[in-house]
Short mmCIF file of C-alpha atoms and ligand atoms in Angstrom, two decimals:
data_model
loop_
_atom_site.label_atom_id
_atom_site.label_comp_id
_atom_site.label_asym_id
_atom_site.label_seq_id
_atom_site.Cartn_x
_atom_site.Cartn_y
_atom_site.Cartn_z
CA MET Q 219 0.17 0.19 0.00
CA LYS Q 220 1.33 3.33 -1.11
CA GLU Q 221 1.51 6.23 1.66
CA PRO Q 222 -2.09 8.08 1.17
CA LEU Q 223 -1.78 11.45 -0.16
CA LYS Q 224 -4.18 14.19 1.48
CA ILE Q 225 -7.89 14.04 1.15
CA MET Q 226 -10.01 17.03 1.87
CA ILE Q 227 -13.80 16.58 2.51
CA VAL Q 228 -16.08 19.65 2.89
CA GLY Q 229 -19.44 18.60 4.20
CA SER Q 230 -22.26 18.54 6.89
CA PHE Q 231 -22.42 17.13 10.32
CA VAL Q 232 -25.85 16.59 11.77
CA VAL Q 233 -26.85 14.73 14.87
CA ASP Q 234 -29.14 11.85 13.97
CA LEU Q 235 -32.18 11.75 16.36
CA MET Q 236 -34.15 8.38 15.43
CA ALA Q 237 -37.35 7.54 17.08
CA ARG Q 238 -39.17 4.11 16.20
CA SER Q 239 -43.08 3.90 16.51
CA GLU Q 240 -45.38 1.34 15.28
CA THR Q 241 -46.70 3.81 12.88
CA LEU Q 242 -45.53 7.04 11.50
CA PRO Q 243 -47.60 10.15 13.09
CA ILE Q 244 -50.00 11.75 10.42
CA PRO Q 245 -50.31 15.63 10.64
CA GLY Q 246 -51.56 16.56 14.12
CA GLN Q 247 -51.24 13.17 15.60
CA THR Q 248 -48.67 12.04 18.48
CA VAL Q 249 -47.52 8.54 18.55
CA LYS Q 250 -46.13 6.43 21.28
CA GLY Q 251 -42.51 5.33 20.33
CA SER Q 252 -40.73 2.44 21.40
CA PHE Q 253 -37.09 3.08 20.66
CA PHE Q 254 -34.92 6.17 20.70
CA LYS Q 255 -31.23 6.38 19.31
CA MET Q 256 -29.04 9.53 18.90
CA GLY Q 257 -25.73 9.62 17.05
CA PRO Q 258 -23.42 11.38 14.50
CA GLY Q 259 -24.65 11.67 10.87
CA GLY Q 260 -24.43 14.17 8.01
CA LYS Q 261 -23.38 12.96 4.73
CA GLY Q 262 -20.14 15.07 4.90
CA SER Q 263 -19.00 13.62 8.12
CA ASN Q 264 -20.46 9.80 7.70
CA GLN Q 265 -18.05 10.15 4.31
CA ALA Q 266 -15.11 11.47 6.25
CA VAL Q 267 -15.47 8.70 8.70
CA ALA Q 268 -15.66 6.07 5.89
CA ALA Q 269 -12.54 7.65 4.36
CA PHE Q 270 -10.65 7.88 7.72
CA ARG Q 271 -11.28 4.32 8.80
CA SER Q 272 -10.51 2.73 5.58
CA GLY Q 273 -7.19 4.42 5.50
CA GLY Q 274 -7.25 7.79 4.32
CA ASP Q 275 -5.33 10.88 5.35
CA VAL Q 276 -8.44 12.80 5.80
CA SER Q 277 -9.19 16.46 6.61
CA PHE Q 278 -12.76 17.50 7.25
CA LEU Q 279 -13.91 20.85 7.16
CA THR Q 280 -17.44 21.43 8.76
CA LYS Q 281 -19.40 23.51 10.97
CA ILE Q 282 -21.08 23.09 14.26
CA GLY Q 283 -23.07 25.33 17.02
CA ARG Q 284 -21.93 26.37 20.34
CA ASP Q 285 -24.73 24.06 21.97
CA LEU Q 286 -25.19 20.60 23.62
CA PHE Q 287 -25.18 18.69 20.15
CA SER Q 288 -21.79 20.04 19.36
CA SER Q 289 -20.36 17.68 21.90
CA VAL Q 290 -21.89 14.72 19.70
CA ALA Q 291 -19.67 15.77 16.82
CA LEU Q 292 -16.45 16.47 18.86
CA ASP Q 293 -16.90 13.18 21.12
CA PHE Q 294 -17.02 11.17 18.18
CA TYR Q 295 -14.22 12.47 16.32
CA HIS Q 296 -12.01 12.35 19.26
CA SER Q 297 -12.91 8.79 20.01
CA GLU Q 298 -11.98 8.04 16.29
CA LYS Q 299 -8.61 10.06 16.64
CA MET Q 300 -9.61 12.14 13.58
CA ASP Q 301 -8.57 15.67 13.27
CA THR Q 302 -10.91 18.26 14.23
CA SER Q 303 -9.01 21.44 13.28
CA LEU Q 304 -11.43 22.40 10.77
CA VAL Q 305 -14.24 21.85 12.57
CA PHE Q 306 -15.46 25.21 13.10
CA LYS Q 307 -18.10 26.51 15.66
CA ASP Q 308 -20.71 29.14 14.98
CA ALA Q 309 -21.84 31.26 17.73
CA THR Q 310 -25.52 32.13 16.54
CA GLN Q 311 -26.56 28.78 14.85
CA ASN Q 312 -27.41 25.51 16.14
CA THR Q 313 -25.74 22.07 15.34
CA GLY Q 314 -27.58 20.53 12.37
CA ILE Q 315 -29.92 17.71 13.31
CA ALA Q 316 -32.06 15.42 11.63
CA LEU Q 317 -35.31 14.12 13.00
CA ILE Q 318 -35.86 10.80 11.92
CA MET Q 319 -39.18 8.76 12.45
CA VAL Q 320 -39.18 5.19 11.43
CA ASP Q 321 -42.05 2.90 11.67
CA GLU Q 322 -42.05 -1.02 11.94
CA LYS Q 323 -41.99 -1.58 8.20
CA SER Q 324 -38.88 0.59 8.08
CA GLN Q 325 -40.63 3.18 6.22
CA ASN Q 326 -39.23 6.82 7.42
CA SER Q 327 -40.25 10.51 7.45
CA ILE Q 328 -37.08 12.93 7.84
CA SER Q 329 -36.77 16.51 8.84
CA VAL Q 330 -33.03 17.73 8.29
CA VAL Q 331 -32.30 21.11 9.82
CA PRO Q 332 -28.65 21.88 8.42
CA GLY Q 333 -28.13 24.57 11.08
CA ALA Q 334 -24.56 25.65 11.44
CA CYS Q 335 -23.06 23.70 8.61
CA SER Q 336 -25.04 25.81 6.04
CA SER Q 337 -23.18 28.99 7.04
CA ILE Q 338 -19.48 27.77 6.21
CA THR Q 339 -17.77 31.05 5.39
CA PHE Q 340 -15.28 32.07 2.83
CA GLN Q 341 -12.94 33.13 5.55
CA GLU Q 342 -13.13 29.29 6.97
CA ILE Q 343 -12.36 28.13 3.38
CA THR Q 344 -9.50 30.61 3.35
CA LYS Q 345 -7.95 28.90 6.50
CA ALA Q 346 -8.20 25.79 5.10
CA SER Q 347 -6.19 27.06 1.96
CA GLY Q 348 -2.99 25.12 2.79
CA VAL Q 349 -4.77 21.86 3.13
CA LEU Q 350 -7.03 22.37 -0.01
CA LYS Q 351 -3.82 23.26 -2.08
CA ARG Q 352 -2.14 19.95 -0.93
CA ALA Q 353 -5.39 17.77 -1.33
CA LYS Q 354 -5.01 14.93 -3.80
CA VAL Q 355 -8.55 14.31 -3.54
CA PHE Q 356 -11.49 16.72 -2.84
CA LEU Q 357 -14.81 15.47 -2.07
CA THR Q 358 -17.98 17.26 -1.07
CA GLN Q 359 -21.79 16.97 -1.27
CA LEU Q 360 -24.90 19.18 -1.29
CA GLU Q 361 -25.67 19.52 2.30
CA THR Q 362 -23.83 22.59 3.05
CA ASN Q 363 -24.03 26.07 1.68
CA LEU Q 364 -22.83 25.83 -1.93
CA ASP Q 365 -21.46 29.46 -2.50
CA ILE Q 366 -18.17 28.38 -0.95
CA ILE Q 367 -17.73 24.95 -2.97
CA PRO Q 368 -16.29 26.81 -6.20
CA TYR Q 369 -13.77 28.86 -4.00
CA ALA Q 370 -12.54 25.57 -2.41
CA VAL Q 371 -12.56 23.85 -5.92
CA GLY Q 372 -10.44 26.64 -7.24
CA LYS Q 373 -7.92 26.11 -4.34
CA VAL Q 374 -7.85 22.35 -4.93
CA ARG Q 375 -7.39 22.75 -8.62
CA GLU Q 376 -4.03 24.80 -8.32
CA ASN Q 377 -2.47 21.50 -7.45
CA GLN Q 378 -4.17 19.53 -9.77
CA GLY Q 379 -6.43 17.61 -7.17
CA THR Q 380 -9.16 15.30 -8.27
CA THR Q 381 -12.49 16.82 -7.47
CA ILE Q 382 -15.51 14.35 -6.73
CA LEU Q 383 -19.09 15.67 -6.14
CA ASN Q 384 -21.45 13.40 -4.42
CA PRO Q 385 -24.59 15.20 -5.53
CA ALA Q 386 -26.77 14.26 -2.45
CA PRO Q 387 -29.53 15.03 -1.36
CA ALA Q 388 -31.18 15.08 -4.86
CA GLN Q 389 -31.40 18.43 -6.15
CA PRO Q 390 -30.93 20.33 -10.01
CA LEU Q 391 -27.79 21.88 -10.30
CA SER Q 392 -26.38 24.48 -12.76
CA ASP Q 393 -23.92 22.91 -15.55
CA ALA Q 394 -21.26 25.44 -14.32
CA PHE Q 395 -21.49 23.98 -10.89
CA LEU Q 396 -21.32 20.21 -12.23
CA ALA Q 397 -18.23 21.03 -14.49
CA LEU Q 398 -16.31 21.87 -11.32
CA PHE Q 399 -16.17 18.37 -10.64
CA ASP Q 400 -13.73 15.43 -12.28
CA ILE Q 401 -16.03 12.90 -11.01
CA ILE Q 402 -19.75 12.83 -9.73
CA THR Q 403 -21.29 9.80 -7.88
CA PRO Q 404 -24.95 10.18 -7.98
CA ASN Q 405 -27.46 7.33 -6.85
CA GLU Q 406 -30.27 6.61 -9.43
CA THR Q 407 -32.55 9.28 -7.83
CA GLU Q 408 -29.96 12.02 -7.92
CA ALA Q 409 -28.73 10.93 -11.64
CA SER Q 410 -32.56 11.07 -12.84
CA ILE Q 411 -33.13 14.71 -11.29
CA LEU Q 412 -29.77 16.02 -12.64
CA SER Q 413 -30.37 14.54 -16.06
CA GLY Q 414 -34.06 14.37 -16.50
CA VAL Q 415 -33.45 10.54 -17.56
CA LYS Q 416 -35.26 8.43 -15.47
CA VAL Q 417 -32.61 5.88 -14.28
CA VAL Q 418 -33.59 2.30 -13.58
CA ASN Q 419 -31.36 0.07 -15.26
CA ARG Q 420 -28.02 -0.02 -17.33
CA GLU Q 421 -29.48 1.20 -20.51
CA SER Q 422 -31.32 4.46 -18.62
CA ALA Q 423 -28.07 4.97 -16.57
CA GLU Q 424 -26.04 5.36 -19.91
CA LYS Q 425 -28.47 7.65 -21.11
CA ALA Q 426 -28.33 9.75 -18.02
CA ALA Q 427 -24.49 9.56 -18.12
CA ASP Q 428 -24.10 11.08 -21.35
CA VAL Q 429 -26.26 13.98 -20.60
CA LEU Q 430 -24.23 14.33 -17.55
CA ILE Q 431 -21.10 14.07 -19.34
CA GLY Q 432 -22.64 16.83 -21.83
CA LYS Q 433 -22.66 19.09 -18.89
CA GLY Q 434 -18.97 19.11 -18.71
CA VAL Q 435 -18.49 16.41 -16.09
CA LYS Q 436 -15.60 14.01 -17.16
CA THR Q 437 -16.68 10.87 -15.11
CA VAL Q 438 -20.26 9.66 -13.99
CA LEU Q 439 -20.40 6.92 -11.60
CA ILE Q 440 -23.96 5.97 -10.77
CA THR Q 441 -24.67 3.93 -7.69
CA MET Q 442 -27.56 1.67 -8.18
CA GLY Q 443 -27.92 0.06 -4.64
CA ALA Q 444 -27.68 -3.82 -4.17
CA GLN Q 445 -27.07 -4.27 -8.22
CA GLY Q 446 -23.53 -1.93 -8.12
CA VAL Q 447 -22.09 1.04 -9.75
CA PHE Q 448 -22.50 1.88 -13.36
CA LEU Q 449 -19.02 3.99 -14.77
CA LYS Q 450 -19.14 6.25 -17.82
CA GLU Q 451 -15.91 8.01 -18.79
CA ARG Q 452 -15.88 10.93 -21.16
CA GLY Q 453 -14.85 9.02 -24.51
CA SER Q 454 -15.07 5.60 -23.21
CA ARG Q 455 -17.09 2.73 -23.00
CA SER Q 456 -19.20 2.38 -20.13
CA GLN Q 457 -18.47 -0.26 -17.48
CA PHE Q 458 -20.48 -2.06 -14.86
CA PHE Q 459 -19.35 -3.23 -11.23
CA PRO Q 460 -21.60 -5.46 -9.60
CA ALA Q 461 -22.16 -5.06 -5.86
CA LEU Q 462 -20.59 -7.75 -3.55
CA PRO Q 463 -23.03 -10.42 -2.08
CA VAL Q 464 -23.26 -9.88 1.54
CA LYS Q 465 -25.28 -10.58 4.58
CA VAL Q 466 -27.38 -7.26 4.65
CA ILE Q 467 -28.52 -5.64 7.89
CA ASP Q 468 -29.07 -1.88 7.08
CA THR Q 469 -27.93 -0.15 4.08
CA THR Q 470 -28.53 3.45 5.35
CA GLY Q 471 -25.24 5.11 4.69
CA ALA Q 472 -24.07 2.70 1.85
CA GLY Q 473 -23.76 5.79 -0.46
CA ASP Q 474 -21.40 7.60 1.92
CA ALA Q 475 -19.24 4.53 2.63
CA PHE Q 476 -18.65 4.16 -1.16
CA ASN Q 477 -17.74 7.82 -1.41
CA GLY Q 478 -15.35 7.79 1.44
CA GLY Q 479 -13.86 4.41 0.12
CA LEU Q 480 -13.36 5.82 -3.47
CA ALA Q 481 -11.50 9.01 -2.23
CA VAL Q 482 -9.23 6.89 -0.21
CA ALA Q 483 -8.41 4.57 -3.18
CA LEU Q 484 -7.58 7.59 -5.78
CA SER Q 485 -5.70 9.29 -2.85
CA GLU Q 486 -3.37 6.11 -3.11
CA GLU Q 487 -3.18 6.65 -6.73
CA LYS Q 488 -5.18 3.29 -7.70
CA SER Q 489 -6.75 3.14 -10.95
CA LEU Q 490 -10.35 4.42 -11.08
CA GLN Q 491 -11.43 0.93 -11.92
CA ASP Q 492 -9.35 -0.45 -8.69
CA SER Q 493 -10.81 2.34 -6.76
CA ILE Q 494 -14.30 1.58 -7.56
CA LEU Q 495 -13.91 -1.98 -6.26
CA PHE Q 496 -12.02 -0.71 -3.37
CA ALA Q 497 -15.37 1.73 -2.69
CA THR Q 498 -17.51 -1.24 -3.62
CA ALA Q 499 -16.02 -3.46 -0.68
CA VAL Q 500 -16.21 -0.40 1.66
CA ALA Q 501 -19.92 -0.14 0.84
CA ALA Q 502 -20.60 -3.73 1.26
CA LEU Q 503 -19.02 -4.12 4.41
CA SER Q 504 -20.70 -1.10 5.78
CA VAL Q 505 -24.32 -2.73 4.90
CA THR Q 506 -23.45 -5.42 7.18
CA LYS Q 507 -23.82 -3.67 10.28
CA ILE Q 508 -26.29 -1.32 11.82
CA GLY Q 509 -25.99 2.68 11.68
CA THR Q 510 -24.31 5.09 9.32
CA ALA Q 511 -21.00 6.63 10.80
CA PRO Q 512 -20.58 3.54 13.30
CA SER Q 513 -20.85 0.87 10.62
CA MET Q 514 -18.06 2.16 8.45
CA PRO Q 515 -15.44 -0.65 8.03
CA LEU Q 516 -11.84 -0.38 9.08
CA ARG Q 517 -8.93 -0.70 6.39
CA THR Q 518 -7.90 -4.31 7.89
CA GLU Q 519 -11.51 -5.33 7.18
CA VAL Q 520 -11.53 -3.93 3.59
CA ASP Q 521 -8.11 -5.51 3.02
CA GLN Q 522 -9.44 -8.99 3.92
CA PHE Q 523 -11.81 -8.87 0.97
CA PHE Q 524 -8.95 -8.54 -1.32
CA SER Q 525 -6.48 -11.01 0.25
P1 ADP J 771 -27.05 5.44 -1.63
O1 ADP J 771 -26.91 5.22 -0.10
O2 ADP J 771 -26.58 6.90 -1.75
O3 ADP J 771 -28.67 5.60 -1.97
P2 ADP J 771 -26.62 3.37 -3.09
O4 ADP J 771 -27.80 2.74 -2.45
O5 ADP J 771 -26.71 3.18 -4.38
O6 ADP J 771 -26.33 4.64 -2.42
O7 ADP J 771 -25.44 2.28 -2.80
C1 ADP J 771 -24.19 2.72 -2.76
C2 ADP J 771 -23.09 1.40 -3.18
O8 ADP J 771 -23.20 0.80 -1.95
C3 ADP J 771 -23.65 0.27 -4.29
O9 ADP J 771 -23.34 0.99 -5.56
C4 ADP J 771 -23.07 -0.80 -3.87
O10 ADP J 771 -21.93 -0.98 -4.54
C5 ADP J 771 -23.20 -0.95 -2.29
N1 ADP J 771 -24.56 -1.23 -1.80
C6 ADP J 771 -25.61 -0.68 -1.54
N2 ADP J 771 -26.48 -1.89 -1.16
C7 ADP J 771 -26.06 -2.98 -1.25
C8 ADP J 771 -26.17 -3.92 -0.78
N3 ADP J 771 -27.65 -4.49 -0.48
N4 ADP J 771 -25.27 -5.22 -0.99
C9 ADP J 771 -24.12 -5.10 -1.26
N5 ADP J 771 -23.61 -3.79 -1.44
C10 ADP J 771 -24.76 -2.62 -1.66
#
């Protein structure tokens, strides 16, 4: 294994507050719940944890409040031994939260309040300039304020770092924003919204990828859940990487695991194809455990897949 090069992740931290009840409450109704769990979440944070645990040299930039929930982030990062020097604190906004209600059939209703992580400032990105310029791989998502992203990408590009966008949660984006990235990693829903082509199989994935490449992206990777990953690079034939057969316990966070793993393998200068295989293994291992951040596998577990 080569010495990993720097990975910079800019993204969200939110506290997941999950309550389980027999049925989901309808408007105006209160239902009695049977189980409650609180834990670290947010796509940026989950991806940073996945990358860190699977062997990456990760810097994670996010923003939390100065409230009770900020310690959920800091306690978790300290227990993981992750660097918190780019976890900024906002005096006026709360730490982000996600209120997740789950019923017995595992259907859910979620309200996310991004709070502090939607007010990352240009000054905070400037403070991270040194790391951004050293980054071999830059990874971000759509849960923070997006105005700072082109500025951050500009710094990464000064040193020819690879830029990855996981365009989640699903939302339309301008062509100029998409063209900032070398690689985008939508799931089927996100690919459908970005391209206007409903993605249900390889054929429709190919059409959607062609639309996205036409918007200026070089490489499109569409994650298709238990099926696997569709890859299309500009000017090349498409490829498909089947998901690995594992005992599935909980698929939440599979996409986050995949993105974190992809960043790690690329930072080790693996080929794109080998990086997808590595990320597929990280994602497969994550679905064998309950939870998001806590289900991310360690490097030793990932390496066992390939030994
Ligand atoms: P998201 O969580 O963003 O919707 P996906 O569901 O597409 O992302 O999952 C991302 C990747 O995780 C998939 O491309 C696949 O490699 C892996 N994965 C997802 N579900 C499973 C599963 N049931 N078994 C094995 N791997 C899975």
